[in-house]
């Protein structure tokens, strides 16, 4: 299957990146490894993080690339690769994965959406920050530790009580 990606130099994009095992919690269990992987790639291939949240089995991000650059695919490939190489090899591998030397941590692809305008931007930034409540991980957005929401509160973009308290959420 051929995927059509929209590459816009200097573009702002929304991403969803998933672990292959959707019952895994590797991303939060190894949050420092993920952070270092992002830092390493960001240093070599700069980008701005507009919004970011890490859940146990997936993450969402809104990123902006430099004006002369459109290569988000390589950035995600490198982030995923560095994360995997830093983990102990504990996952079961099929014969095909062993022959190819592949680890089976991430889904091969990721979801990408090119941000069209300011309304679309805020829709996706809010979605990123609301996602932990959507998945019943917290009753208040501010309680999710792995989120850019905290920096947005510091910058006055959101109030700490944004979205209030969740109703009937399991914790």
Coordinates of N, CA and C in Angstrom, one line a residue:
X1 N 0.8 -1.2 0.0 CA 0.0 0.0 0.0 C 0.9 1.2 0.0
X2 N 0.6 2.2 -0.8 CA 1.3 3.4 -0.9 C 0.6 4.5 -0.1
X3 N 1.3 5.1 0.8 CA 0.7 6.2 1.6 C 1.1 7.5 1.0
X4 N 0.1 8.4 0.9 CA 0.4 9.7 0.4 C 0.6 10.7 1.6
X5 N 1.8 11.2 1.8 CA 2.1 12.1 2.8 C 2.1 13.5 2.2
X6 N 1.7 14.5 3.0 CA 1.7 15.9 2.6 C 2.9 16.5 3.2
X7 N 3.9 16.8 2.4 CA 5.1 17.5 2.9 C 5.1 18.9 2.6
X8 N 5.2 19.8 3.6 CA 5.2 21.2 3.4 C 6.3 21.8 4.2
X9 N 7.3 22.4 3.5 CA 8.4 23.0 4.2 C 7.9 24.0 5.2
X10 N 8.4 23.9 6.4 CA 8.0 24.9 7.5 C 6.6 24.6 8.0
X11 N 6.0 23.4 7.6 CA 4.7 23.1 8.0 C 4.5 22.7 9.5
X12 N 3.3 22.8 9.9 CA 2.9 22.4 11.3 C 2.0 21.1 11.1
X13 N 2.3 20.1 11.9 CA 1.7 18.8 11.7 C 1.2 18.2 13.0
X14 N 0.1 17.5 13.0 CA -0.4 16.7 14.1 C 0.0 15.3 13.8
X15 N 0.5 14.6 14.8 CA 0.9 13.2 14.7 C 0.4 12.3 15.8
X16 N 0.0 11.1 15.4 CA -0.2 10.0 16.4 C 0.7 8.9 16.1
X17 N 1.5 8.4 17.1 CA 2.5 7.4 16.9 C 2.2 6.3 17.9
X18 N 2.0 5.1 17.5 CA 1.5 4.0 18.4 C 2.5 2.9 18.5
X19 N 2.5 2.3 19.7 CA 3.3 1.1 19.9 C 2.5 -0.1 19.2
X20 N 3.2 -1.1 18.8 CA 2.5 -2.2 18.2 C 1.6 -2.9 19.2
X21 N 2.1 -3.1 20.4 CA 1.3 -3.8 21.4 C 0.5 -2.6 22.1
X22 N -0.8 -2.5 21.8 CA -1.6 -1.5 22.4 C -1.9 -1.7 23.9
X23 N -1.5 -2.8 24.4 CA -1.7 -3.1 25.9 C -0.4 -2.8 26.6
X24 N 0.6 -2.3 25.9 CA 1.9 -2.0 26.5 C 1.9 -0.7 27.2
X25 N 2.8 -0.5 28.1 CA 3.1 0.8 28.8 C 4.5 1.2 28.6
X26 N 5.2 0.7 27.6 CA 6.6 1.0 27.4 C 6.9 2.5 27.4
X27 N 6.0 3.3 26.8 CA 6.3 4.7 26.6 C 6.5 5.4 28.0
X28 N 5.6 5.1 28.9 CA 5.7 5.7 30.2 C 6.7 5.0 31.1
X29 N 6.9 3.7 30.9 CA 7.9 2.9 31.7 C 9.3 3.4 31.4
X30 N 9.5 3.9 30.1 CA 10.8 4.3 29.7 C 10.7 5.8 29.2
X31 N 10.0 6.6 29.9 CA 9.8 8.0 29.5 C 11.1 8.7 29.3
X32 N 12.1 8.4 30.2 CA 13.4 9.1 30.1 C 14.1 8.7 28.7
X33 N 14.0 7.5 28.3 CA 14.6 7.1 27.1 C 13.9 7.8 25.9
X34 N 12.6 7.9 26.0 CA 11.8 8.6 24.9 C 12.2 10.0 24.9
X35 N 12.3 10.7 26.0 CA 12.7 12.1 26.1 C 14.1 12.3 25.5
X36 N 15.0 11.4 25.8 CA 16.4 11.5 25.3 C 16.4 11.3 23.8
X37 N 15.6 10.4 23.3 CA 15.5 10.1 21.9 C 15.0 11.3 21.1
X38 N 14.0 12.0 21.7 CA 13.4 13.2 21.0 C 14.5 14.3 21.1
X39 N 15.1 14.5 22.3 CA 16.2 15.5 22.4 C 17.3 15.3 21.4
X40 N 17.7 14.1 21.2 CA 18.8 13.8 20.3 C 18.5 14.1 18.9
X41 N 17.3 13.7 18.4 CA 16.8 14.0 17.1 C 16.6 15.5 16.9
X42 N 16.0 16.1 17.9 CA 15.7 17.6 17.8 C 17.0 18.4 17.7
X43 N 18.0 18.0 18.3 CA 19.3 18.7 18.2 C 19.9 18.6 16.8
X44 N 19.7 17.4 16.2 CA 20.3 17.2 14.9 C 19.4 17.6 13.7
X45 N 18.1 17.5 13.9 CA 17.1 17.9 12.9 C 16.1 18.8 13.6
X46 N 16.3 20.0 13.8 CA 15.5 20.9 14.6 C 14.0 20.9 14.2
X47 N 13.2 21.0 15.2 CA 11.7 21.2 15.1 C 11.2 21.8 16.4
X48 N 10.1 22.5 16.3 CA 9.4 23.0 17.5 C 8.3 22.1 17.9
X49 N 8.2 21.9 19.2 CA 7.2 21.1 19.8 C 6.1 22.1 20.3
X50 N 4.9 22.1 19.6 CA 3.8 23.0 19.9 C 3.0 22.3 21.0
X51 N 2.8 21.0 20.9 CA 2.0 20.2 21.9 C 2.5 18.8 21.9
X52 N 2.5 18.1 23.1 CA 3.0 16.8 23.1 C 2.3 16.1 24.3
X53 N 1.9 14.9 24.2 CA 1.4 14.1 25.3 C 1.8 12.6 25.1
X54 N 2.3 12.0 26.1 CA 2.7 10.6 26.1 C 1.7 9.8 26.9
X55 N 1.1 8.8 26.3 CA 0.2 7.8 27.0 C 1.0 6.5 27.1
X56 N 0.5 5.5 27.8 CA 1.2 4.3 27.9 C 1.6 3.6 26.6
X57 N 0.7 3.6 25.6 CA 0.9 2.9 24.3 C 0.9 3.8 23.1
X58 N 0.8 5.1 23.2 CA 0.9 5.9 22.0 C 1.2 7.4 22.5
X59 N 1.5 8.2 21.5 CA 1.7 9.6 21.8 C 1.1 10.4 20.7
X60 N 0.8 11.7 21.1 CA 0.3 12.7 20.1 C 1.2 13.9 20.2
X61 N 1.4 14.5 19.0 CA 2.3 15.7 19.0 C 1.8 16.6 17.9
X62 N 2.0 17.9 18.2 CA 1.9 18.9 17.1 C 3.3 19.5 17.0
X63 N 3.9 19.4 15.8 CA 5.3 19.9 15.6 C 5.3 20.8 14.4
X64 N 6.2 21.8 14.5 CA 6.5 22.7 13.4 C 7.9 22.5 12.9
X65 N 8.1 22.4 11.6 CA 9.4 22.2 11.0 C 10.0 23.5 10.6
X66 N 11.3 23.6 10.5 CA 12.0 24.8 10.0 C 11.4 25.2 8.6
X67 N 11.5 26.5 8.3 CA 11.0 27.0 7.0 C 11.5 26.3 5.8
X68 N 12.7 25.8 5.8 CA 13.3 25.1 4.6 C 13.3 23.6 4.7
X69 N 12.5 23.0 5.5 CA 12.5 21.6 5.8 C 11.1 21.0 5.9
X70 N 10.9 19.8 5.3 CA 9.6 19.2 5.3 C 9.7 17.7 5.7
X71 N 10.9 17.3 6.2 CA 11.2 15.9 6.4 C 10.8 15.4 7.8
X72 N 9.5 15.3 8.1 CA 9.1 14.8 9.4 C 9.3 13.3 9.5
X73 N 9.2 12.6 8.3 CA 9.3 11.1 8.4 C 10.6 10.6 8.9
X74 N 11.7 11.2 8.5 CA 13.0 10.8 9.0 C 13.1 11.1 10.5
X75 N 12.5 12.2 10.9 CA 12.6 12.5 12.4 C 11.9 11.4 13.2
X76 N 10.7 11.0 12.8 CA 10.0 10.0 13.5 C 10.8 8.7 13.4
X77 N 11.3 8.4 12.2 CA 12.1 7.1 12.1 C 13.3 7.1 13.1
X78 N 14.0 8.2 13.2 CA 15.1 8.3 14.1 C 14.7 8.3 15.6
X79 N 13.6 9.0 15.9 CA 13.1 8.9 17.3 C 12.7 7.5 17.7
X80 N 12.0 6.8 16.8 CA 11.5 5.4 17.1 C 12.8 4.5 17.2
X81 N 13.7 4.7 16.3 CA 14.9 3.8 16.3 C 15.7 4.0 17.5
X82 N 16.0 5.2 17.9 CA 16.8 5.5 19.1 C 16.1 4.9 20.4
X83 N 14.8 5.1 20.4 CA 14.0 4.6 21.6 C 14.2 3.0 21.6
X84 N 14.0 2.4 20.5 CA 14.0 0.9 20.5 C 15.4 0.4 20.9
X85 N 16.4 1.0 20.3 CA 17.8 0.6 20.6 C 18.2 0.7 22.0
X86 N 17.5 1.6 22.7 CA 17.9 1.8 24.2 C 17.1 0.9 25.1
X87 N 16.2 0.1 24.6 CA 15.4 -0.8 25.4 C 16.1 -2.2 25.4
X88 N 15.9 -2.9 26.5 CA 16.4 -4.3 26.6 C 15.5 -5.2 25.6
X89 N 16.1 -6.2 25.0 CA 15.4 -7.1 24.1 C 14.6 -8.1 24.9
X90 N 13.3 -7.8 25.1 CA 12.5 -8.7 25.9 C 11.2 -9.1 25.1
X91 N 10.9 -8.5 24.0 CA 9.7 -8.8 23.2 C 9.9 -10.1 22.4
X92 N 8.9 -10.9 22.2 CA 9.0 -12.1 21.4 C 9.1 -11.7 19.9
X93 N 10.0 -12.4 19.2 CA 10.2 -12.1 17.8 C 9.8 -13.3 16.9
X94 N 9.1 -13.0 15.8 CA 8.8 -14.0 14.8 C 10.1 -14.3 14.0
X95 N 10.1 -15.4 13.3 CA 11.2 -15.8 12.5 C 11.6 -14.7 11.5
X96 N 10.5 -14.1 10.9 CA 10.7 -13.0 9.9 C 11.4 -11.8 10.5
X97 N 11.0 -11.4 11.8 CA 11.6 -10.3 12.4 C 13.1 -10.6 12.8
X98 N 13.3 -11.8 13.2 CA 14.7 -12.2 13.5 C 15.6 -12.1 12.3
X99 N 15.1 -12.7 11.2 CA 15.9 -12.7 9.9 C 16.2 -11.2 9.5
X100 N 15.2 -10.3 9.7 CA 15.4 -8.9 9.2 C 16.1 -8.1 10.3
X101 N 16.3 -8.7 11.5 CA 16.9 -7.9 12.6 C 16.0 -6.8 13.1
X102 N 14.7 -7.0 13.0 CA 13.8 -6.0 13.4 C 13.3 -6.3 14.8
X103 N 13.0 -5.2 15.5 CA 12.3 -5.3 16.8 C 10.9 -4.9 16.5
X104 N 10.0 -5.5 17.4 CA 8.6 -5.2 17.2 C 8.0 -4.4 18.3
X105 N 8.4 -3.2 18.4 CA 8.0 -2.2 19.4 C 6.9 -1.3 18.9
X106 N 7.2 -0.6 17.7 CA 6.3 0.4 17.2 C 5.5 -0.1 16.0
X107 N 4.3 0.4 15.8 CA 3.6 0.2 14.6 C 4.5 0.8 13.5
X108 N 4.5 0.2 12.3 CA 5.4 0.7 11.2 C 5.1 2.1 10.8
X109 N 3.9 2.5 10.7 CA 3.5 3.8 10.2 C 3.1 4.7 11.4
X110 N 2.7 5.9 11.1 CA 2.2 6.9 12.0 C 1.1 7.7 11.3
X111 N 0.2 8.3 12.1 CA -0.8 9.2 11.5 C -0.3 10.6 11.5
X112 N -0.5 11.2 10.4 CA 0.0 12.6 10.2 C -1.2 13.4 9.6
X113 N -1.3 14.7 10.1 CA -2.3 15.6 9.5 C -1.6 17.0 9.4
X114 N -1.6 17.6 8.3 CA -1.1 18.9 8.1 C -2.1 19.9 8.6
X115 N -1.6 20.8 9.5 CA -2.4 21.8 10.1 C -2.7 22.9 9.0
X116 N -3.9 23.2 8.8 CA -4.4 24.1 7.7 C -4.4 25.6 8.1
X117 N -4.9 25.8 9.4 CA -5.1 27.2 9.8 C -5.1 27.3 11.3
X118 N -5.3 28.5 11.8 CA -5.3 28.6 13.3 C -6.3 27.8 14.0
X119 N -7.5 27.8 13.4 CA -8.6 27.0 14.1 C -8.2 25.5 14.1
X120 N -7.7 25.0 13.0 CA -7.2 23.6 13.0 C -6.1 23.4 14.0
X121 N -5.2 24.3 14.1 CA -4.1 24.3 15.0 C -4.6 24.1 16.4
X122 N -5.5 25.0 16.9 CA -6.0 24.9 18.2 C -6.8 23.7 18.5
X123 N -7.6 23.2 17.5 CA -8.3 22.0 17.6 C -7.4 20.8 18.0
X124 N -6.3 20.7 17.3 CA -5.3 19.6 17.5 C -4.5 19.8 18.7
X125 N -4.1 21.0 19.1 CA -3.4 21.3 20.3 C -4.3 20.9 21.5
X126 N -5.5 21.3 21.5 CA -6.5 21.0 22.5 C -6.7 19.5 22.6
X127 N -6.8 18.8 21.4 CA -7.0 17.4 21.4 C -5.8 16.7 22.1
X128 N -4.6 17.1 21.8 CA -3.4 16.5 22.4 C -3.5 16.6 23.9
X129 N -3.8 17.8 24.4 CA -3.8 18.0 25.9 C -5.0 17.3 26.5
X130 N -6.1 17.2 25.8 CA -7.3 16.5 26.4 C -7.2 15.0 26.4
X131 N -6.3 14.4 25.6 CA -6.2 13.0 25.4 C -6.1 12.1 26.6
X132 N -5.3 12.5 27.6 CA -5.3 11.7 28.8 C -6.6 11.6 29.6
X133 N -7.4 12.6 29.5 CA -8.8 12.5 30.1 C -9.7 11.7 29.2
X134 N -9.5 11.8 27.9 CA -10.3 11.0 27.0 C -10.1 9.5 27.3
X135 N -8.9 9.1 27.6 CA -8.5 7.7 27.8 C -8.6 7.3 29.3
X136 N -9.3 8.2 30.1 CA -9.6 7.9 31.5 C -8.3 7.7 32.3
X137 N -7.2 8.4 32.0 CA -6.0 8.2 32.7 C -5.9 9.3 33.9
X138 N -6.7 10.3 33.8 CA -6.7 11.4 34.8 C -8.1 11.9 34.9
X139 N -8.4 12.6 36.0 CA -9.6 13.3 36.2 C -9.5 14.8 35.9
X140 N -8.2 15.2 35.9 CA -7.9 16.6 35.6 C -6.7 16.6 34.6
X141 N -6.7 17.4 33.6 CA -5.6 17.4 32.6 C -4.3 17.7 33.3
X142 N -4.3 18.6 34.3 CA -3.1 19.0 34.9 C -2.4 17.8 35.6
X143 N -3.1 16.8 35.9 CA -2.5 15.6 36.6 C -1.7 14.7 35.7
X144 N -1.7 14.9 34.4 CA -0.9 14.0 33.5 C 0.5 14.5 33.5
X145 N 1.5 13.8 33.9 CA 2.8 14.3 34.0 C 3.5 14.4 32.6
X146 N 3.2 13.6 31.7 CA 3.9 13.5 30.4 C 3.2 14.3 29.3
X147 N 3.1 15.6 29.6 CA 2.3 16.5 28.7 C 2.9 17.9 28.6
X148 N 2.8 18.5 27.4 CA 3.2 19.8 27.3 C 2.2 20.8 27.9
X149 N 1.1 20.3 28.4 CA 0.1 21.1 29.0 C 0.7 22.0 30.1
X150 N 1.6 21.4 30.9 CA 2.2 22.1 32.0 C 3.0 23.4 31.6
X151 N 3.7 23.3 30.5 CA 4.4 24.4 29.9 C 3.4 25.4 29.4
X152 N 2.3 25.0 28.8 CA 1.3 25.9 28.3 C 0.6 26.6 29.4
X153 N 0.4 26.0 30.6 CA -0.1 26.7 31.7 C 0.9 27.8 32.2
X154 N 2.2 27.4 32.3 CA 3.2 28.4 32.7 C 3.2 29.6 31.8
X155 N 3.0 29.4 30.5 CA 3.0 30.5 29.5 C 1.7 31.2 29.4
X156 N 0.7 30.8 30.2 CA -0.6 31.5 30.3 C -1.6 31.1 29.2
X157 N -1.3 30.1 28.4 CA -2.2 29.6 27.4 C -3.4 29.0 27.9
X158 N -3.3 28.2 29.0 CA -4.4 27.5 29.6 C -4.4 27.8 31.1
X159 N -5.5 27.7 31.7 CA -5.7 27.7 33.1 C -5.4 26.3 33.7
X160 N -4.9 26.1 34.9 CA -4.6 24.8 35.4 C -5.9 23.9 35.4
X161 N -7.1 24.6 35.6 CA -8.3 23.8 35.7 C -9.0 23.6 34.3
X162 N -8.3 23.8 33.2 CA -8.9 23.7 31.9 C -9.5 22.3 31.8
X163 N -10.7 22.2 31.3 CA -11.5 21.0 31.1 C -12.1 20.5 32.4
X164 N -11.9 21.2 33.5 CA -12.5 20.8 34.8 C -12.2 19.4 35.2
X165 N -13.1 18.8 35.9 CA -13.0 17.4 36.4 C -13.7 16.5 35.5
X166 N -13.1 15.3 35.2 CA -13.8 14.3 34.4 C -14.9 13.7 35.2
X167 N -15.9 13.2 34.6 CA -17.1 12.5 35.2 C -17.0 11.0 34.9
X168 N -17.2 10.2 36.0 CA -17.3 8.8 35.9 C -16.1 8.2 35.2
X169 N -14.9 8.7 35.5 CA -13.7 8.2 34.9 C -13.0 7.2 35.9
X170 N -12.6 6.1 35.3 CA -11.8 5.1 36.1 C -10.4 5.6 36.2
X171 N -9.7 5.4 37.3 CA -8.3 5.8 37.4 C -7.5 4.6 37.6

